[in-house]
């Protein structure tokens, strides 16, 4: 693919159908190819890679097409605006784009739950603002658990927070290994989205282990 | 609602539209009401609660309607078959129903990644079988990262595993607090699905904290 290939070959290389590629081009999720005539353009390795990233976020990360479009718009504009490695600002921007925020509950109930989240942040001495979008997202989860009669879920969340401190150290180490701004941007996206999926799978395995140990399952049996 | 209410009142109480309730009834996600005439039935608090659970799994847990239907079918049949508290078997059954499994990659590549996951399980001395569905799910995430040039993601996953051991202890403690089989079943579902959502939100907050600390953001500023 040194000198560029047509859209049919790009489709073959990436495993993404031509109409889907055209849709991604229209939506700005894939940069245009190099135009060689009014209705023909050539694509290169960066296009193959971008298509793989899009499919990874949708198929493995479970993101909607709209969420992927927003994340990539953030990544592409940050890549231009952020020649310095402002990792802290970058993390925040990408995180917001990939956080799914459920519709909040009743306003007063939601506000009360948000205060509980802010208390939890203070207990752990974390430096995140009360206006971080994850505060509202977590509060909605708490309200939902409470409406189902699971107020004790808040205690579990408190204990999860400790485990997430370990995870966050891994995540920041991961991003810090990147060499260029583009690589760093992609590391945040991959680390965040694939990291969520990996963690959910690992949590199931760790639960199976813990359950097997507590309730006396024997070793290579599966749960 | 002591003596039961009609579907319109059930809709008002639960915030779920009547046609949606009828759809859940047809799909077996909501048990039928007590029939009082050929086209009328009465519903009680258990129906309100079940509707809240369904909406929680869809709106906050991000599950598809089909996934919710499968989970509830598992819960309902386990409730009949499992009068004893066979928590270990129950965890496994519900986990499988709520794990989203991406389509696996190329067979040989997938098999190689599954071996890496099995190695990781052995390293940590976890007692989960190689046929646990989360093995395949995690392998697919690894293959995806690799295809994007992020082979180093495997190291992050290894470190996540340690954090997930802590999480699994919290999860099993949570379920063990339940008093009845039905309560236990619901605790597994809520703990698993709302737990995933809570953990993702907490991970963002912990990352924001870690990023702020490393790169010198000042305190009540938000990231």
Tab-separated table of N, CA, C and O in Angstrom, chain A residues 57-101:
chain	number	residue	atom	x	y	z
A	57	UNK	N	-13.742	0.020	18.554
A	57	UNK	CA	-14.546	0.777	19.518
A	57	UNK	C	-16.005	0.337	19.460
A	57	UNK	O	-16.686	0.250	20.477
A	58	UNK	N	-16.485	0.017	18.264
A	58	UNK	CA	-17.889	-0.398	18.106
A	58	UNK	C	-18.058	-1.859	18.514
A	58	UNK	O	-18.899	-2.191	19.351
A	59	UNK	N	-17.251	-2.759	17.933
A	59	UNK	CA	-17.496	-4.201	18.116
A	59	UNK	C	-17.026	-4.710	19.472
A	59	UNK	O	-17.677	-5.540	20.083
A	60	UNK	N	-15.886	-4.253	19.914
A	60	UNK	CA	-15.333	-4.771	21.165
A	60	UNK	C	-15.626	-3.821	22.326
A	60	UNK	O	-15.938	-4.248	23.435
A	61	UNK	N	-15.574	-2.522	22.064
A	61	UNK	CA	-15.839	-1.562	23.133
A	61	UNK	C	-17.320	-1.348	23.379
A	61	UNK	O	-17.708	-0.823	24.409
A	62	UNK	N	-18.156	-1.744	22.399
A	62	UNK	CA	-19.597	-1.596	22.569
A	62	UNK	C	-20.088	-0.159	22.451
A	62	UNK	O	-21.198	0.161	22.855
A	63	UNK	N	-19.259	0.738	21.893
A	63	UNK	CA	-19.691	2.132	21.721
A	63	UNK	C	-20.661	2.246	20.542
A	63	UNK	O	-20.590	1.468	19.593
A	64	UNK	N	-21.546	3.234	20.609
A	64	UNK	CA	-22.430	3.515	19.473
A	64	UNK	C	-21.627	4.259	18.405
A	64	UNK	O	-20.569	4.835	18.694
A	65	UNK	N	-22.131	4.251	17.176
A	65	UNK	CA	-21.455	4.981	16.094
A	65	UNK	C	-21.339	6.460	16.457
A	65	UNK	O	-20.306	7.094	16.237
A	66	UNK	N	-22.394	6.996	17.067
A	66	UNK	CA	-22.371	8.419	17.439
A	66	UNK	C	-21.274	8.691	18.474
A	66	UNK	O	-20.560	9.698	18.378
A	67	UNK	N	-21.117	7.780	19.444
A	67	UNK	CA	-20.073	7.963	20.469
A	67	UNK	C	-18.693	7.902	19.820
A	67	UNK	O	-17.812	8.708	20.145
A	68	UNK	N	-18.519	6.967	18.889
A	68	UNK	CA	-17.220	6.851	18.203
A	68	UNK	C	-16.928	8.135	17.419
A	68	UNK	O	-15.811	8.654	17.450
A	69	UNK	N	-17.955	8.662	16.755
A	69	UNK	CA	-17.769	9.905	15.992
A	69	UNK	C	-17.303	11.023	16.922
A	69	UNK	O	-16.360	11.751	16.610
A	70	UNK	N	-17.932	11.132	18.096
A	70	UNK	CA	-17.561	12.182	19.052
A	70	UNK	C	-16.129	11.992	19.571
A	70	UNK	O	-15.370	12.960	19.672
A	71	UNK	N	-15.788	10.734	19.894
A	71	UNK	CA	-14.444	10.470	20.416
A	71	UNK	C	-13.401	10.835	19.369
A	71	UNK	O	-12.407	11.505	19.664
A	72	UNK	N	-13.637	10.413	18.120
A	72	UNK	CA	-12.640	10.659	17.082
A	72	UNK	C	-12.537	12.147	16.757
A	72	UNK	O	-11.452	12.650	16.482
A	73	UNK	N	-13.669	12.848	16.824
A	73	UNK	CA	-13.621	14.300	16.609
A	73	UNK	C	-12.759	14.939	17.689
A	73	UNK	O	-11.944	15.830	17.415
A	74	UNK	N	-12.911	14.462	18.924
A	74	UNK	CA	-12.109	14.974	20.031
A	74	UNK	C	-10.629	14.682	19.796
A	74	UNK	O	-9.774	15.556	19.941
A	75	UNK	N	-10.346	13.431	19.417
A	75	UNK	CA	-8.969	13.029	19.178
A	75	UNK	C	-8.361	13.865	18.049
A	75	UNK	O	-7.257	14.401	18.174
A	76	UNK	N	-9.100	14.000	16.938
A	76	UNK	CA	-8.550	14.705	15.787
A	76	UNK	C	-8.324	16.180	16.087
A	76	UNK	O	-7.316	16.759	15.689
A	77	UNK	N	-9.242	16.826	16.802
A	77	UNK	CA	-9.037	18.243	17.073
A	77	UNK	C	-7.961	18.423	18.139
A	77	UNK	O	-7.189	19.373	18.091
A	78	UNK	N	-7.870	17.475	19.101
A	78	UNK	CA	-6.815	17.587	20.121
A	78	UNK	C	-5.453	17.442	19.483
A	78	UNK	O	-4.492	18.079	19.885
A	79	UNK	N	-5.382	16.574	18.484
A	79	UNK	CA	-4.120	16.321	17.813
A	79	UNK	C	-3.588	17.616	17.191
A	79	UNK	O	-2.385	17.846	17.147
A	80	UNK	N	-4.505	18.494	16.743
A	80	UNK	CA	-4.069	19.781	16.170
A	80	UNK	C	-3.787	20.819	17.249
A	80	UNK	O	-2.815	21.555	17.189
A	81	UNK	N	-4.687	20.863	18.261
A	81	UNK	CA	-4.603	21.947	19.253
A	81	UNK	C	-3.588	21.676	20.345
A	81	UNK	O	-3.287	22.567	21.130
A	82	UNK	N	-3.132	20.427	20.454
A	82	UNK	CA	-2.389	20.083	21.640
A	82	UNK	C	-1.015	19.550	21.299
A	82	UNK	O	-0.705	18.390	21.510
A	83	UNK	N	-0.191	20.441	20.701
A	83	UNK	CA	1.141	19.951	20.325
A	83	UNK	C	1.950	19.589	21.573
A	83	UNK	O	2.782	18.709	21.538
A	84	UNK	N	1.668	20.239	22.682
A	84	UNK	CA	2.341	19.852	23.924
A	84	UNK	C	1.630	18.630	24.487
A	84	UNK	O	0.484	18.383	24.179
A	85	UNK	N	2.311	17.893	25.352
A	85	UNK	CA	1.712	16.676	25.904
A	85	UNK	C	0.887	17.012	27.141
A	85	UNK	O	1.243	16.650	28.234
A	86	UNK	N	-0.235	17.708	26.923
A	86	UNK	CA	-1.066	18.071	28.069
A	86	UNK	C	-1.964	16.883	28.398
A	86	UNK	O	-3.168	16.876	28.143
A	87	UNK	N	-1.321	15.867	29.005
A	87	UNK	CA	-2.003	14.607	29.241
A	87	UNK	C	-3.225	14.761	30.135
A	87	UNK	O	-4.259	14.144	29.910
A	88	UNK	N	-3.105	15.609	31.126
A	88	UNK	CA	-4.204	15.750	32.083
A	88	UNK	C	-5.452	16.261	31.381
A	88	UNK	O	-6.544	15.703	31.535
A	89	UNK	N	-5.283	17.322	30.550
A	89	UNK	CA	-6.455	17.866	29.857
A	89	UNK	C	-7.001	16.843	28.867
A	89	UNK	O	-8.207	16.662	28.722
A	90	UNK	N	-6.083	16.155	28.198
A	90	UNK	CA	-6.469	15.169	27.195
A	90	UNK	C	-7.294	14.031	27.800
A	90	UNK	O	-8.345	13.650	27.270
A	91	UNK	N	-6.822	13.494	28.915
A	91	UNK	CA	-7.555	12.417	29.591
A	91	UNK	C	-8.988	12.855	29.838
A	91	UNK	O	-9.938	12.121	29.577
A	92	UNK	N	-9.141	14.052	30.385
A	92	UNK	CA	-10.467	14.559	30.731
A	92	UNK	C	-11.361	14.646	29.508
A	92	UNK	O	-12.528	14.239	29.536
A	93	UNK	N	-10.797	15.150	28.395
A	93	UNK	CA	-11.601	15.334	27.193
A	93	UNK	C	-12.056	14.001	26.623
A	93	UNK	O	-13.230	13.818	26.296
A	94	UNK	N	-11.127	13.053	26.513
A	94	UNK	CA	-11.498	11.755	25.938
A	94	UNK	C	-12.459	11.013	26.870
A	94	UNK	O	-13.445	10.437	26.431
A	95	UNK	N	-12.178	11.062	28.158
A	95	UNK	CA	-13.050	10.403	29.134
A	95	UNK	C	-14.492	10.851	28.977
A	95	UNK	O	-15.410	10.044	29.008
A	96	UNK	N	-14.680	12.179	28.855
A	96	UNK	CA	-16.039	12.689	28.733
A	96	UNK	C	-16.711	12.129	27.493
A	96	UNK	O	-17.892	11.797	27.507
A	97	UNK	N	-15.938	12.027	26.411
A	97	UNK	CA	-16.521	11.540	25.158
A	97	UNK	C	-16.900	10.064	25.241
A	97	UNK	O	-17.817	9.632	24.551
A	98	UNK	N	-16.239	9.271	26.075
A	98	UNK	CA	-16.560	7.836	26.113
A	98	UNK	C	-17.353	7.412	27.349
A	98	UNK	O	-17.588	6.236	27.547
A	99	UNK	N	-17.780	8.380	28.157
A	99	UNK	CA	-18.573	8.008	29.331
A	99	UNK	C	-20.045	8.005	28.952
A	99	UNK	O	-20.561	9.006	28.474
A	100	UNK	N	-20.702	6.879	29.145
A	100	UNK	CA	-22.134	6.891	28.844
A	100	UNK	C	-22.877	7.383	30.074
A	100	UNK	O	-22.727	6.865	31.167
A	101	UNK	N	-23.616	8.441	29.887
A	101	UNK	CA	-24.301	9.080	31.004
A	101	UNK	C	-25.781	8.708	30.938
A	101	UNK	O	-26.484	9.111	30.015
